[in-house]
Amino acid sequence: MTAEKKCKVLVVGAGPGGYVAAIRAGQLGLDTLIVESDRTGGTCLIRGCIPSKALIHAASRYEELCAHFNEKESGSGKLGISLSAKPELDMNQTIAWKDEVVDKLNGGVEGLLKKAGVNIVKGWANFYDAKTCTVDTAEGPLTIKAEHVILANGSSVIELPNIPFSDNVISSTEALQLDAVPEHLVVIGAGYIGLELGIAYRKLGAKVTFVEGLDRILPIYDKEMTRPIETWLKKHKTDVIYKARATSVSDADGKPVLTYTDKNGDEQHLQADKILVTVGRRPNTQGWGLENMCVDMNGPFIKVNDQNRTAMKNVWAIGDLVGEPMLAHKASAQGEMVAEIIAGHRRSFDPVVIPAVCFTEPEIVGVGLTPDEAKAQGIDVIVGKFPFAAIGKALTMEAGGDGGFVRVTARKDNQVILGIHAVGAHAAELSGEFALALEMGACLEDLAHTIHVHPTLSEATMEASLAALGKAIHISN
Ligand code: FAD
């Protein structure tokens, strides 16, 4: 017999969108149930943001240690610290450590849900009308009827039709679980996920080659922003084959060989040990009865208004399911907002900016408009730029030599800030101040005259604002 449960709020998917929505709804006293077929935490925690950043950290640590050994070999001794033997990498232990981080956070999310009084149901939710689903749980089928449904089903990796996933052709999920560093990793797609993982594997000792369809990496950032990454790739003998179209994979003695057409239309082959496909993600709109819910679509995404309402009354959709940018913090912000609206608060999703970071080498932060985007909108701008090479703290962390900088873009007429961008080691940690400045409608003087702690990297934001005003202190104007 099918058991039945009723609740005020049913959340589908416990990623950063769904679990945040459920916790907030629970905190607000709403009778809330969350359904998740996998582990709580979703793509972000289980196979995305967190494990990738853990792998990136381990890879950077390994590369650094190798540098101390190499310098000793060459007789110099980096920072006066030398290693007499080359550091050894045990990839199984690295992955086990990464899994520990994930497990700890996964337990934390479950604990927070329980503490907020949220009922967690494990299994796949299948809807047969907009407010009713059945979940095949370990205890048997369960029918759930809800007053409000928050869809937070997230997204999945895109598989190339002619290059199906296999043992040797992998997605980002498998790239976070490898038990050995491939000798040659070919990465199809030089977007942020491909670059983050490809750079991490380069640091772990793999030869890495990117095959990219466009004529540049990270096209949402301008050339000035991506140049330090290109320089790093070149310095680390990592090729990017531009304007190349991957067409098929064959097998040569157990190793995958990628066939692609180059910029001249000629067929080329690349032998690899693993091929990592990172060509984007698609919203999870299939296989759970979306067609029975009478919602409208916006291309491949579920269409929502500025409160994340779908076309069906009391059905809400958030996160990767509703469009770009597919980022965890956007999903969480929408989840928190929807829970509050259901509880009767007046809210709408109208951020001035949704900040974005690429955890590449070096890191890139993008908040608001670039100078080119502002000009394309017919806005006259002034731009101030300040290099990390002139920031004391950067030098003390060996972080000033990668060509990094902070760039502030403001309206010329009233000096209101339109965008702040940065590239450089550790630059991701500056993103909070950038986003806050734009949300608060700060103008150049606000940033320039806010006393920033010395010595910190954040002084570069203050100095870039001073530079835009023509009065930077630590570089000539
Ligand atoms: P998801 O996190 O995808 O969660 C959806 C959940 O719903 C899943 O757990 C799924 O199992 C469950 N589900 C789906 N359908 C059903 C159903 N019918 N029944 C039950 N359960 C269901 N973003 C960042 O902001 N910063 C980063 O640094 C970053 N790095 C990333 C690195 C990688 C390698 C990847 C792959 C992604 C990264 N992202 C990053 C993107 C980020 O992970 C997503 O934007 C985010 O997870 C989206 O959250 P969500 O809640 O919308 O969906």
XYZ file of C-alpha atoms and ligand atoms in Angstrom:
530
model
C 0.000 0.000 0.000
C 1.224 3.515 -0.783
C 1.766 5.670 2.287
C 0.662 9.289 2.074
C 2.000 12.504 3.567
C 0.725 16.071 3.394
C 2.797 19.179 3.938
C 2.656 22.914 3.457
C 5.962 23.117 1.499
C 7.485 20.345 -0.578
C 11.023 21.017 -1.835
C 12.391 18.817 -4.629
C 16.189 18.541 -4.651
C 18.553 19.214 -1.754
C 21.222 21.207 -3.590
C 22.172 24.731 -2.477
C 18.833 25.992 -3.842
C 16.563 23.363 -2.306
C 18.218 22.814 1.045
C 18.443 26.553 1.741
C 14.768 26.963 0.786
C 13.831 24.074 3.106
C 15.914 25.323 6.058
C 14.438 28.843 5.768
C 10.901 27.474 5.392
C 11.448 25.312 8.479
C 12.876 28.246 10.427
C 9.744 30.217 9.541
C 7.554 27.504 11.040
C 6.240 26.103 7.762
C 5.550 22.356 7.700
C 8.304 21.445 5.210
C 9.419 18.253 3.505
C 12.416 17.871 1.181
C 12.902 15.016 -1.316
C 16.379 14.111 -2.544
C 17.349 11.052 -4.565
C 21.067 11.388 -3.865
C 23.002 12.874 -0.932
C 21.963 16.216 0.540
C 24.080 19.063 -0.786
C 23.359 18.523 -4.480
C 25.774 19.086 -7.324
C 27.566 21.853 -5.469
C 28.496 19.922 -2.359
C 28.763 16.355 -3.664
C 30.287 16.724 -7.158
C 30.794 20.436 -7.852
C 31.949 23.537 -5.991
C 33.296 21.939 -2.823
C 35.095 18.815 -4.104
C 36.578 20.808 -6.997
C 37.910 23.476 -4.652
C 39.344 20.788 -2.368
C 41.118 19.173 -5.332
C 42.363 22.578 -6.506
C 43.749 23.275 -3.022
C 45.515 19.905 -2.810
C 46.946 20.378 -6.311
C 48.273 23.847 -5.457
C 49.843 22.522 -2.264
C 51.542 19.704 -4.199
C 52.809 22.084 -6.872
C 54.233 24.392 -4.199
C 56.027 21.552 -2.452
C 57.459 20.392 -5.779
C 58.755 23.932 -6.309
C 60.636 23.780 -3.009
C 62.284 20.537 -4.136
C 63.045 21.808 -7.658
C 64.577 25.022 -6.293
C 66.817 23.021 -3.999
C 67.902 20.969 -7.011
C 68.754 24.181 -8.854
C 70.626 25.426 -5.785
C 68.438 28.402 -4.817
C 65.980 27.152 -2.125
C 62.633 28.948 -2.483
C 61.874 31.211 0.536
C 64.808 29.545 2.217
C 62.764 26.373 2.491
C 63.953 23.324 0.658
C 62.942 19.716 0.402
C 65.604 17.116 -0.107
C 63.231 14.591 -1.686
C 60.515 15.118 -4.267
C 57.073 15.153 -2.589
C 55.013 12.061 -3.263
C 51.408 12.185 -4.311
C 49.013 9.450 -3.242
C 45.940 10.292 -5.276
C 43.768 7.842 -3.327
C 44.558 9.688 -0.115
C 43.992 13.058 -1.778
C 40.552 11.915 -2.928
C 39.841 10.433 0.508
C 40.676 13.795 2.126
C 38.425 15.587 -0.380
C 35.648 13.098 0.450
C 36.097 13.811 4.162
C 35.476 17.517 3.510
C 32.363 16.639 1.502
C 31.116 14.178 4.154
C 31.551 16.729 6.909
C 29.542 19.365 5.034
C 26.943 16.803 3.958
C 26.417 15.898 7.616
C 26.205 19.601 8.444
C 23.441 20.175 5.879
C 21.421 17.177 7.151
C 21.842 18.462 10.708
C 20.653 21.952 9.765
C 17.606 20.548 7.962
C 16.676 18.424 10.970
C 17.255 21.308 13.378
C 14.904 23.466 11.297
C 12.254 20.731 11.625
C 12.402 19.719 7.954
C 11.314 16.201 7.056
C 13.878 14.559 4.716
C 12.620 11.905 2.293
C 15.212 9.934 0.284
C 14.162 8.891 -3.203
C 13.190 10.114 -6.648
C 10.108 12.359 -6.795
C 7.766 11.709 -9.708
C 4.946 14.190 -10.209
C 1.592 13.243 -11.653
C 0.026 16.630 -11.017
C 1.499 19.944 -9.939
C 1.128 19.354 -6.204
C 1.338 15.563 -5.916
C 4.321 13.283 -6.312
C 5.254 9.724 -5.478
C 8.645 8.814 -4.089
C 9.984 5.262 -4.095
C 11.611 5.235 -0.676
C 13.507 2.380 0.979
C 10.352 1.795 3.046
C 8.111 1.626 -0.026
C 6.232 4.132 -2.179
C 5.182 7.393 -0.562
C 2.695 9.848 -2.038
C 3.232 13.459 -1.015
C 0.632 16.207 -1.415
C 1.725 19.783 -0.840
C 0.220 23.254 -0.793
C 3.414 24.725 -2.237
C 6.050 22.975 -4.354
C 9.561 24.391 -4.752
C 11.341 22.783 -7.691
C 15.107 22.785 -7.188
C 16.036 19.797 -9.387
C 19.286 21.406 -10.568
C 21.313 20.456 -13.613
C 23.440 17.670 -15.098
C 26.540 17.445 -17.257
C 26.064 17.603 -21.015
C 27.289 14.559 -22.940
C 28.505 15.097 -26.511
C 26.375 12.938 -28.827
C 29.373 11.519 -30.742
C 31.626 11.226 -27.705
C 29.704 9.219 -25.094
C 31.017 8.917 -21.559
C 33.027 5.766 -20.817
C 35.931 4.698 -18.584
C 38.262 6.987 -20.526
C 35.843 9.754 -21.528
C 34.755 11.349 -18.291
C 32.726 14.235 -16.916
C 33.618 16.607 -14.063
C 32.031 14.097 -11.649
C 34.544 11.340 -12.470
C 37.400 13.862 -12.714
C 36.846 14.471 -8.987
C 37.244 10.741 -8.222
C 40.285 9.599 -10.233
C 42.576 7.214 -8.369
C 45.627 8.212 -10.431
C 46.777 11.325 -12.252
C 46.452 10.690 -15.999
C 49.684 11.192 -17.908
C 47.882 13.176 -20.604
C 44.502 14.741 -19.871
C 42.650 16.238 -22.834
C 39.918 18.650 -21.770
C 37.146 19.419 -24.261
C 35.856 22.904 -23.427
C 37.861 25.690 -21.797
C 35.030 27.190 -19.762
C 35.373 27.667 -16.028
C 34.796 24.044 -14.970
C 37.204 22.665 -17.598
C 39.859 25.230 -16.767
C 39.565 24.772 -13.001
C 39.938 20.989 -13.253
C 42.484 21.039 -16.084
C 44.718 23.470 -14.202
C 44.429 21.369 -11.036
C 45.549 18.257 -12.941
C 48.424 20.198 -14.512
C 49.557 21.115 -10.997
C 49.269 17.457 -10.019
C 51.715 16.612 -12.791
C 49.544 15.697 -15.801
C 50.227 16.999 -19.280
C 47.025 18.864 -20.126
C 45.666 19.947 -23.503
C 42.490 21.971 -23.943
C 40.390 21.653 -27.089
C 38.146 24.702 -27.372
C 35.568 25.566 -30.022
C 35.905 29.334 -29.684
C 38.959 31.484 -30.344
C 39.463 32.224 -26.632
C 39.030 30.923 -23.102
C 36.294 32.170 -20.728
C 34.461 34.351 -23.271
C 32.342 36.147 -20.643
C 35.484 37.931 -19.458
C 37.436 40.396 -21.580
C 40.942 39.690 -22.858
C 42.588 41.845 -20.219
C 41.047 39.620 -17.540
C 41.947 36.287 -19.108
C 45.520 37.213 -20.113
C 47.088 36.198 -16.755
C 45.485 32.754 -17.107
C 46.751 32.386 -20.667
C 50.207 33.367 -19.427
C 50.019 30.729 -16.671
C 48.954 28.068 -19.185
C 51.786 28.985 -21.529
C 54.340 29.019 -18.708
C 53.153 25.571 -17.675
C 53.340 24.204 -21.232
C 49.602 23.671 -21.417
C 48.273 23.969 -24.953
C 44.892 25.362 -25.833
C 43.795 24.356 -29.329
C 41.325 27.057 -30.350
C 38.517 26.907 -32.940
C 38.613 23.127 -32.751
C 35.574 20.855 -32.959
C 35.810 17.504 -31.206
C 34.132 14.925 -33.433
C 34.816 11.407 -32.116
C 36.910 9.215 -29.863
C 38.519 5.934 -30.858
C 40.595 3.432 -28.941
C 44.299 2.727 -29.458
C 45.583 -0.039 -27.178
C 43.224 0.957 -24.379
C 43.962 4.682 -24.692
C 41.415 7.137 -26.057
C 42.272 9.086 -29.197
C 40.310 12.256 -29.826
C 39.568 13.262 -33.394
C 38.833 16.938 -33.973
C 38.719 19.367 -36.848
C 41.127 22.265 -36.467
C 40.624 25.915 -37.380
C 41.381 25.146 -41.037
C 38.819 22.353 -41.152
C 41.522 19.650 -41.201
C 41.086 16.473 -39.203
C 43.555 15.988 -36.336
C 44.094 13.334 -33.647
C 45.186 13.590 -30.038
C 46.128 10.585 -27.949
C 45.224 10.894 -24.280
C 44.968 8.850 -21.112
C 41.669 10.450 -20.137
C 39.392 12.841 -21.991
C 37.424 15.213 -19.788
C 34.293 16.668 -21.393
C 33.235 20.006 -19.898
C 30.957 21.571 -22.475
C 28.268 22.880 -20.126
C 25.333 21.756 -18.057
C 21.629 21.318 -18.814
C 18.709 21.800 -16.447
C 17.132 18.587 -15.060
C 13.720 18.859 -16.684
C 13.246 15.228 -17.755
C 12.190 12.055 -16.025
C 10.175 13.371 -13.091
C 6.825 14.425 -14.524
C 7.461 18.098 -15.273
C 5.135 17.679 -18.256
C 2.256 17.044 -15.788
C 2.753 20.328 -13.946
C 1.498 22.868 -16.521
C 4.418 25.257 -16.094
C 5.742 27.431 -18.929
C 9.239 27.024 -20.295
C 11.904 29.548 -21.217
C 14.008 27.600 -23.730
C 15.434 24.616 -21.815
C 14.684 26.230 -18.436
C 11.494 26.576 -16.380
C 10.059 30.062 -16.797
C 9.694 32.060 -13.580
C 8.847 35.644 -12.703
C 10.814 37.965 -10.405
C 9.554 36.013 -7.377
C 10.487 32.641 -8.915
C 6.805 31.741 -9.397
C 6.094 29.418 -12.322
C 2.936 29.672 -14.447
C 1.242 27.165 -12.058
C -0.127 28.655 -8.822
C 2.046 27.836 -5.795
C 4.667 26.015 -7.843
C 8.032 27.742 -7.595
C 11.322 26.971 -9.340
C 14.835 28.038 -8.375
C 18.538 27.560 -9.123
C 20.017 25.889 -12.194
C 16.532 24.820 -13.268
C 15.540 28.399 -14.105
C 18.537 29.674 -16.064
C 21.901 31.355 -16.048
C 24.009 32.041 -14.203
C 24.093 28.437 -12.985
C 25.790 29.219 -9.690
C 25.274 27.902 -6.183
C 24.918 31.307 -4.501
C 22.204 32.349 -6.972
C 20.299 29.134 -6.226
C 20.579 29.727 -2.460
C 19.479 33.358 -2.708
C 16.396 32.323 -4.679
C 15.633 29.485 -2.265
C 15.780 31.717 0.789
C 13.603 34.307 -0.932
C 10.900 31.844 -2.049
C 10.601 30.400 1.478
C 10.079 33.913 2.834
C 7.465 34.763 0.194
C 5.526 31.583 1.052
C 5.676 32.675 4.702
C 4.095 35.988 3.736
C 7.139 38.273 3.408
C 7.331 40.833 0.604
C 10.361 39.849 -1.474
C 11.481 39.760 -5.086
C 14.610 38.540 -6.819
C 16.179 41.724 -8.069
C 19.900 41.653 -7.307
C 22.020 44.447 -8.762
C 24.682 41.822 -9.451
C 25.292 38.107 -9.167
C 29.028 37.833 -8.574
C 30.975 35.093 -10.340
C 34.383 33.600 -9.637
C 36.575 31.206 -11.618
C 38.955 29.333 -9.348
C 41.566 29.166 -12.079
C 45.253 30.074 -11.800
C 45.079 32.922 -11.146
C 41.505 33.416 -9.928
C 39.045 35.679 -11.735
C 36.254 37.668 -10.100
C 33.535 39.352 -12.121
C 30.950 41.618 -10.519
C 28.760 43.868 -12.657
C 29.621 45.438 -15.982
C 32.984 45.398 -17.717
C 34.050 48.656 -19.419
C 33.119 47.149 -22.821
C 29.678 46.048 -21.622
C 28.999 49.494 -20.160
C 30.120 51.207 -23.371
C 27.897 48.845 -25.395
C 24.981 50.168 -23.322
C 25.967 53.712 -24.321
C 27.341 54.610 -20.880
C 30.413 56.849 -20.631
C 32.783 55.274 -18.130
C 35.930 55.927 -16.186
C 38.123 52.985 -15.295
C 40.721 52.601 -12.571
C 43.101 49.694 -12.412
C 45.596 48.725 -9.755
C 48.130 45.872 -10.024
C 48.623 43.373 -7.209
C 52.353 43.734 -7.964
C 52.161 47.085 -6.119
C 50.364 45.607 -3.091
C 52.681 44.714 -0.217
C 50.532 41.846 1.064
C 50.466 40.269 -2.395
C 54.260 40.237 -2.482
C 54.454 38.707 0.992
C 52.262 35.883 -0.311
C 54.214 35.537 -3.606
C 51.028 36.650 -5.302
C 51.971 39.796 -7.173
C 53.824 38.302 -10.100
C 50.964 36.775 -12.072
C 49.870 39.953 -13.887
C 46.851 40.299 -11.601
C 44.937 43.494 -10.821
C 41.677 45.005 -9.593
C 39.709 47.071 -12.087
C 36.891 49.408 -11.120
C 34.464 50.690 -13.751
C 32.267 53.694 -12.914
C 29.883 56.039 -14.661
C 31.720 59.165 -15.814
C 28.856 61.534 -14.937
C 28.190 60.624 -11.284
C 30.993 58.120 -10.559
C 28.561 55.411 -9.476
C 30.352 52.068 -9.709
C 29.062 49.747 -12.443
C 31.479 46.865 -12.150
C 34.514 45.584 -10.284
C 36.689 42.862 -11.730
C 39.836 41.251 -10.460
C 42.282 38.633 -11.554
C 45.049 37.346 -9.330
C 45.980 34.769 -6.711
C 43.439 34.768 -3.838
C 41.295 37.385 -5.669
C 38.116 35.321 -5.036
C 38.105 36.467 -1.416
C 37.595 40.077 -2.577
C 34.289 39.280 -4.286
C 32.158 40.061 -1.205
C 33.313 43.658 -1.027
C 32.808 44.097 -4.771
C 29.228 42.778 -4.632
C 28.384 44.836 -1.542
C 29.690 48.020 -3.196
C 27.429 47.501 -6.199
C 24.375 46.476 -4.158
C 24.782 49.591 -1.985
C 25.110 51.835 -5.057
C 28.601 52.930 -4.010
C 30.449 55.581 -5.963
C 34.207 55.778 -6.415
C 34.698 58.017 -3.368
C 32.933 55.486 -1.129
C 35.506 52.828 -1.969
C 38.437 55.212 -2.245
C 37.767 56.741 1.179
C 36.896 53.561 3.037
C 39.961 52.804 5.117
C 41.173 49.362 4.049
C 43.411 47.318 6.323
C 47.112 47.338 5.554
C 48.560 44.992 4.483
C 45.725 43.220 2.677
C 44.898 42.469 -0.940
C 41.741 44.570 -0.529
C 43.885 47.709 -0.650
C 43.974 47.109 -4.410
C 40.221 47.842 -4.556
C 40.690 51.135 -2.731
C 43.686 52.044 -4.915
C 41.851 51.122 -8.147
C 39.057 53.497 -7.084
C 41.618 56.193 -6.310
C 43.199 55.508 -9.719
C 39.816 56.037 -11.426
C 39.666 59.417 -9.650
C 43.192 60.157 -10.881
C 44.747 60.110 -7.408
C 46.218 56.663 -6.748
C 48.972 56.782 -4.147
C 51.035 53.703 -4.835
C 51.287 53.965 -8.639
C 51.744 57.016 -10.806
C 48.489 58.327 -12.268
P 21.781 21.035 -7.726
O 22.918 21.391 -6.857
O 22.076 20.418 -9.039
O 20.848 20.082 -6.878
C 19.721 19.478 -7.415
C 19.405 18.236 -6.614
O 18.114 17.764 -6.988
C 20.359 17.082 -6.887
O 20.930 16.654 -5.662
C 19.487 15.986 -7.509
O 19.858 14.698 -7.075
C 18.102 16.352 -6.960
N 16.997 15.928 -7.805
C 16.742 16.267 -9.089
N 15.581 15.763 -9.505
C 15.070 15.063 -8.455
C 13.885 14.305 -8.270
N 12.965 14.184 -9.226
N 13.690 13.705 -7.079
C 14.606 13.830 -6.066
N 15.736 14.547 -6.199
C 15.956 15.155 -7.375
N 28.866 27.055 -8.577
C 29.366 28.067 -7.846
O 28.629 28.976 -7.476
N 30.693 28.103 -7.501
C 31.557 27.133 -7.884
O 32.745 27.186 -7.562
C 31.051 26.046 -8.646
N 31.864 25.051 -9.032
C 31.343 23.992 -9.709
C 32.197 22.964 -10.083
C 31.713 21.876 -10.773
C 32.651 20.755 -11.143
C 30.320 21.798 -11.095
C 29.772 20.619 -11.816
C 29.460 22.827 -10.729
C 29.968 23.932 -10.046
N 29.146 24.999 -9.679
C 29.666 26.049 -8.972
C 27.706 25.040 -10.050
C 26.821 24.644 -8.858
O 27.179 23.355 -8.428
C 25.360 24.703 -9.249
O 25.062 25.973 -9.772
C 24.465 24.459 -8.046
O 24.723 23.215 -7.451
C 22.981 24.530 -8.444
O 22.202 24.316 -7.313
P 20.721 23.754 -7.436
O 20.207 23.683 -6.035
O 19.957 24.524 -8.436
O 20.849 22.274 -8.039
